[in-house]
């Protein structure tokens, strides 16, 4: 039985003071939550204050990226060990903004997943097609390829720690979410690919989130689907009221 999982990707938003305020408000609003898994991913400089406030609370901490090397001369990069040290439990990998602006490849994502596992960080692995690919009718092929290449070389036991986030690129930050029907179609294909890679027992355990313009108004239409195990939320995770509404709605289905 899979639990529902709501994650907030803050992207390049929230300094330390804004982080304190947002987390304090979220902790208050999510007090009744006991079943839904919740995570927030502030930018690197705000991780430490977030970690201090979240100690022992029901919201986990995640980072938005990492590098695959453990340490050394890699100017500007942050290692998984450092994320673990600051209190992270999750790391978002292969987000489409990383793929688009920083040219991350499936192979990079694969290396980063390996690094995350070395430090027991739980990876949230993002996949999704561009508008052009959707219009060409190649969505399923593209997403399957991303899953196969990104997740190559892991044992079922390692794969048990994975969360996949299906995020169509054209739906991210645009206010134009996929329809639940379209999302479910891709989720079913992803789970069947996971089945092929890791066997049915593991494939049934792996959570698959939907992401892309999820907000307080439309979240229920996704969450109520059996194939959609939660959401990776960007814009709507920056306001305590919208993010907590999404979480409270999800709790009904967790
Ligand atoms: P959005 O972003 O909710 O603002 O569309 C989602 C994401 O990028 O993870």
PDB file of N, CA and C in Angstrom, residues 15-55:
ATOM      1  N   UNK A  15      14.608  33.603   1.254  1.00  0.00           N
ATOM      2  CA  UNK A  15      15.820  33.753   2.056  1.00  0.00           C
ATOM      3  C   UNK A  15      15.559  33.145   3.435  1.00  0.00           C
ATOM      4  N   UNK A  16      16.482  33.328   4.367  1.00  0.00           N
ATOM      5  CA  UNK A  16      16.331  32.625   5.651  1.00  0.00           C
ATOM      6  C   UNK A  16      15.099  33.087   6.420  1.00  0.00           C
ATOM      7  N   UNK A  17      14.850  34.405   6.424  1.00  0.00           N
ATOM      8  CA  UNK A  17      13.691  34.899   7.169  1.00  0.00           C
ATOM      9  C   UNK A  17      12.375  34.401   6.553  1.00  0.00           C
ATOM     10  N   UNK A  18      12.300  34.463   5.250  1.00  0.00           N
ATOM     11  CA  UNK A  18      11.082  33.968   4.575  1.00  0.00           C
ATOM     12  C   UNK A  18      10.911  32.466   4.810  1.00  0.00           C
ATOM     13  N   UNK A  19      12.018  31.772   4.885  1.00  0.00           N
ATOM     14  CA  UNK A  19      11.975  30.325   5.146  1.00  0.00           C
ATOM     15  C   UNK A  19      11.407  30.057   6.535  1.00  0.00           C
ATOM     16  N   UNK A  20      11.918  30.803   7.521  1.00  0.00           N
ATOM     17  CA  UNK A  20      11.398  30.644   8.894  1.00  0.00           C
ATOM     18  C   UNK A  20       9.891  30.862   8.930  1.00  0.00           C
ATOM     19  N   UNK A  21       9.450  31.938   8.274  1.00  0.00           N
ATOM     20  CA  UNK A  21       8.028  32.292   8.337  1.00  0.00           C
ATOM     21  C   UNK A  21       7.157  31.247   7.636  1.00  0.00           C
ATOM     22  N   UNK A  22       7.600  30.844   6.466  1.00  0.00           N
ATOM     23  CA  UNK A  22       6.794  29.873   5.701  1.00  0.00           C
ATOM     24  C   UNK A  22       6.712  28.538   6.430  1.00  0.00           C
ATOM     25  N   UNK A  23       7.826  28.087   6.971  1.00  0.00           N
ATOM     26  CA  UNK A  23       7.813  26.792   7.656  1.00  0.00           C
ATOM     27  C   UNK A  23       6.987  26.863   8.942  1.00  0.00           C
ATOM     28  N   UNK A  24       7.105  27.964   9.657  1.00  0.00           N
ATOM     29  CA  UNK A  24       6.316  28.097  10.896  1.00  0.00           C
ATOM     30  C   UNK A  24       4.825  28.005  10.560  1.00  0.00           C
ATOM     31  N   UNK A  25       4.410  28.694   9.519  1.00  0.00           N
ATOM     32  CA  UNK A  25       2.994  28.674   9.130  1.00  0.00           C
ATOM     33  C   UNK A  25       2.569  27.277   8.659  1.00  0.00           C
ATOM     34  N   UNK A  26       3.453  26.600   7.952  1.00  0.00           N
ATOM     35  CA  UNK A  26       3.125  25.250   7.475  1.00  0.00           C
ATOM     36  C   UNK A  26       2.993  24.264   8.630  1.00  0.00           C
ATOM     37  N   UNK A  27       3.893  24.387   9.592  1.00  0.00           N
ATOM     38  CA  UNK A  27       3.841  23.473  10.738  1.00  0.00           C
ATOM     39  C   UNK A  27       2.516  23.633  11.479  1.00  0.00           C
ATOM     40  N   UNK A  28       2.098  24.875  11.616  1.00  0.00           N
ATOM     41  CA  UNK A  28       0.834  25.159  12.298  1.00  0.00           C
ATOM     42  C   UNK A  28      -0.342  24.545  11.511  1.00  0.00           C
ATOM     43  N   UNK A  29      -0.356  24.812  10.204  1.00  0.00           N
ATOM     44  CA  UNK A  29      -1.497  24.386   9.374  1.00  0.00           C
ATOM     45  C   UNK A  29      -1.556  22.877   9.167  1.00  0.00           C
ATOM     46  N   UNK A  30      -0.422  22.190   9.306  1.00  0.00           N
ATOM     47  CA  UNK A  30      -0.419  20.748   9.018  1.00  0.00           C
ATOM     48  C   UNK A  30      -0.425  19.903  10.296  1.00  0.00           C
ATOM     49  N   UNK A  31      -0.730  20.518  11.414  1.00  0.00           N
ATOM     50  CA  UNK A  31      -0.770  19.769  12.682  1.00  0.00           C
ATOM     51  C   UNK A  31      -1.672  18.531  12.621  1.00  0.00           C
ATOM     52  N   UNK A  32      -2.868  18.618  11.969  1.00  0.00           N
ATOM     53  CA  UNK A  32      -3.737  17.433  11.959  1.00  0.00           C
ATOM     54  C   UNK A  32      -3.259  16.304  11.034  1.00  0.00           C
ATOM     55  N   UNK A  33      -2.194  16.530  10.290  1.00  0.00           N
ATOM     56  CA  UNK A  33      -1.777  15.533   9.288  1.00  0.00           C
ATOM     57  C   UNK A  33      -1.020  14.380   9.949  1.00  0.00           C
ATOM     58  N   UNK A  34      -1.478  13.164   9.693  1.00  0.00           N
ATOM     59  CA  UNK A  34      -0.745  12.031  10.282  1.00  0.00           C
ATOM     60  C   UNK A  34      -0.357  10.981   9.239  1.00  0.00           C
ATOM     61  N   UNK A  35      -0.987  11.020   8.048  1.00  0.00           N
ATOM     62  CA  UNK A  35      -0.728   9.941   7.089  1.00  0.00           C
ATOM     63  C   UNK A  35       0.077  10.402   5.868  1.00  0.00           C
ATOM     64  N   UNK A  36      -0.133  11.624   5.431  1.00  0.00           N
ATOM     65  CA  UNK A  36       0.522  12.118   4.221  1.00  0.00           C
ATOM     66  C   UNK A  36       1.994  12.446   4.509  1.00  0.00           C
ATOM     67  N   UNK A  37       2.875  12.037   3.609  1.00  0.00           N
ATOM     68  CA  UNK A  37       4.282  12.418   3.730  1.00  0.00           C
ATOM     69  C   UNK A  37       4.442  13.825   3.149  1.00  0.00           C
ATOM     70  N   UNK A  38       5.159  14.677   3.875  1.00  0.00           N
ATOM     71  CA  UNK A  38       5.333  16.074   3.435  1.00  0.00           C
ATOM     72  C   UNK A  38       6.827  16.405   3.378  1.00  0.00           C
ATOM     73  N   UNK A  39       7.219  17.107   2.349  1.00  0.00           N
ATOM     74  CA  UNK A  39       8.601  17.557   2.238  1.00  0.00           C
ATOM     75  C   UNK A  39       8.661  18.970   1.680  1.00  0.00           C
ATOM     76  N   UNK A  40       9.601  19.767   2.152  1.00  0.00           N
ATOM     77  CA  UNK A  40       9.864  21.060   1.505  1.00  0.00           C
ATOM     78  C   UNK A  40      11.334  21.105   1.079  1.00  0.00           C
ATOM     79  N   UNK A  41      11.586  21.747  -0.061  1.00  0.00           N
ATOM     80  CA  UNK A  41      12.952  21.861  -0.573  1.00  0.00           C
ATOM     81  C   UNK A  41      13.300  23.332  -0.794  1.00  0.00           C
ATOM     82  N   UNK A  42      13.820  23.998   0.241  1.00  0.00           N
ATOM     83  CA  UNK A  42      14.270  25.385   0.097  1.00  0.00           C
ATOM     84  C   UNK A  42      15.604  25.439  -0.670  1.00  0.00           C
ATOM     85  N   UNK A  43      16.027  26.622  -1.096  1.00  0.00           N
ATOM     86  CA  UNK A  43      17.344  26.728  -1.741  1.00  0.00           C
ATOM     87  C   UNK A  43      18.468  26.453  -0.728  1.00  0.00           C
ATOM     88  N   UNK A  44      19.647  26.130  -1.225  1.00  0.00           N
ATOM     89  CA  UNK A  44      20.757  25.717  -0.344  1.00  0.00           C
ATOM     90  C   UNK A  44      20.991  26.629   0.874  1.00  0.00           C
ATOM     91  N   UNK A  45      21.078  27.971   0.691  1.00  0.00           N
ATOM     92  CA  UNK A  45      21.440  28.803   1.852  1.00  0.00           C
ATOM     93  C   UNK A  45      20.381  28.789   2.963  1.00  0.00           C
ATOM     94  N   UNK A  46      19.178  28.338   2.658  1.00  0.00           N
ATOM     95  CA  UNK A  46      18.118  28.318   3.671  1.00  0.00           C
ATOM     96  C   UNK A  46      17.925  26.940   4.288  1.00  0.00           C
ATOM     97  N   UNK A  47      18.713  25.963   3.848  1.00  0.00           N
ATOM     98  CA  UNK A  47      18.513  24.597   4.360  1.00  0.00           C
ATOM     99  C   UNK A  47      18.790  24.510   5.858  1.00  0.00           C
ATOM    100  N   UNK A  48      19.821  25.222   6.298  1.00  0.00           N
ATOM    101  CA  UNK A  48      20.208  25.074   7.697  1.00  0.00           C
ATOM    102  C   UNK A  48      19.130  25.591   8.651  1.00  0.00           C
ATOM    103  N   UNK A  49      18.585  26.785   8.375  1.00  0.00           N
ATOM    104  CA  UNK A  49      17.541  27.286   9.282  1.00  0.00           C
ATOM    105  C   UNK A  49      16.307  26.390   9.179  1.00  0.00           C
ATOM    106  N   UNK A  50      16.005  25.922   7.982  1.00  0.00           N
ATOM    107  CA  UNK A  50      14.840  25.040   7.814  1.00  0.00           C
ATOM    108  C   UNK A  50      15.034  23.778   8.641  1.00  0.00           C
ATOM    109  N   UNK A  51      16.229  23.240   8.586  1.00  0.00           N
ATOM    110  CA  UNK A  51      16.533  21.997   9.291  1.00  0.00           C
ATOM    111  C   UNK A  51      16.347  22.168  10.797  1.00  0.00           C
ATOM    112  N   UNK A  52      16.788  23.309  11.312  1.00  0.00           N
ATOM    113  CA  UNK A  52      16.650  23.542  12.761  1.00  0.00           C
ATOM    114  C   UNK A  52      15.182  23.596  13.179  1.00  0.00           C
ATOM    115  N   UNK A  53      14.369  24.277  12.372  1.00  0.00           N
ATOM    116  CA  UNK A  53      12.952  24.407  12.740  1.00  0.00           C
ATOM    117  C   UNK A  53      12.217  23.069  12.575  1.00  0.00           C
ATOM    118  N   UNK A  54      12.659  22.273  11.599  1.00  0.00           N
ATOM    119  CA  UNK A  54      11.918  21.040  11.291  1.00  0.00           C
ATOM    120  C   UNK A  54      12.315  19.836  12.149  1.00  0.00           C
ATOM    121  N   UNK A  55      13.345  20.026  12.959  1.00  0.00           N
ATOM    122  CA  UNK A  55      13.809  18.922  13.817  1.00  0.00           C
ATOM    123  C   UNK A  55      12.642  18.272  14.580  1.00  0.00           C
TER     124      UNK A  55
END
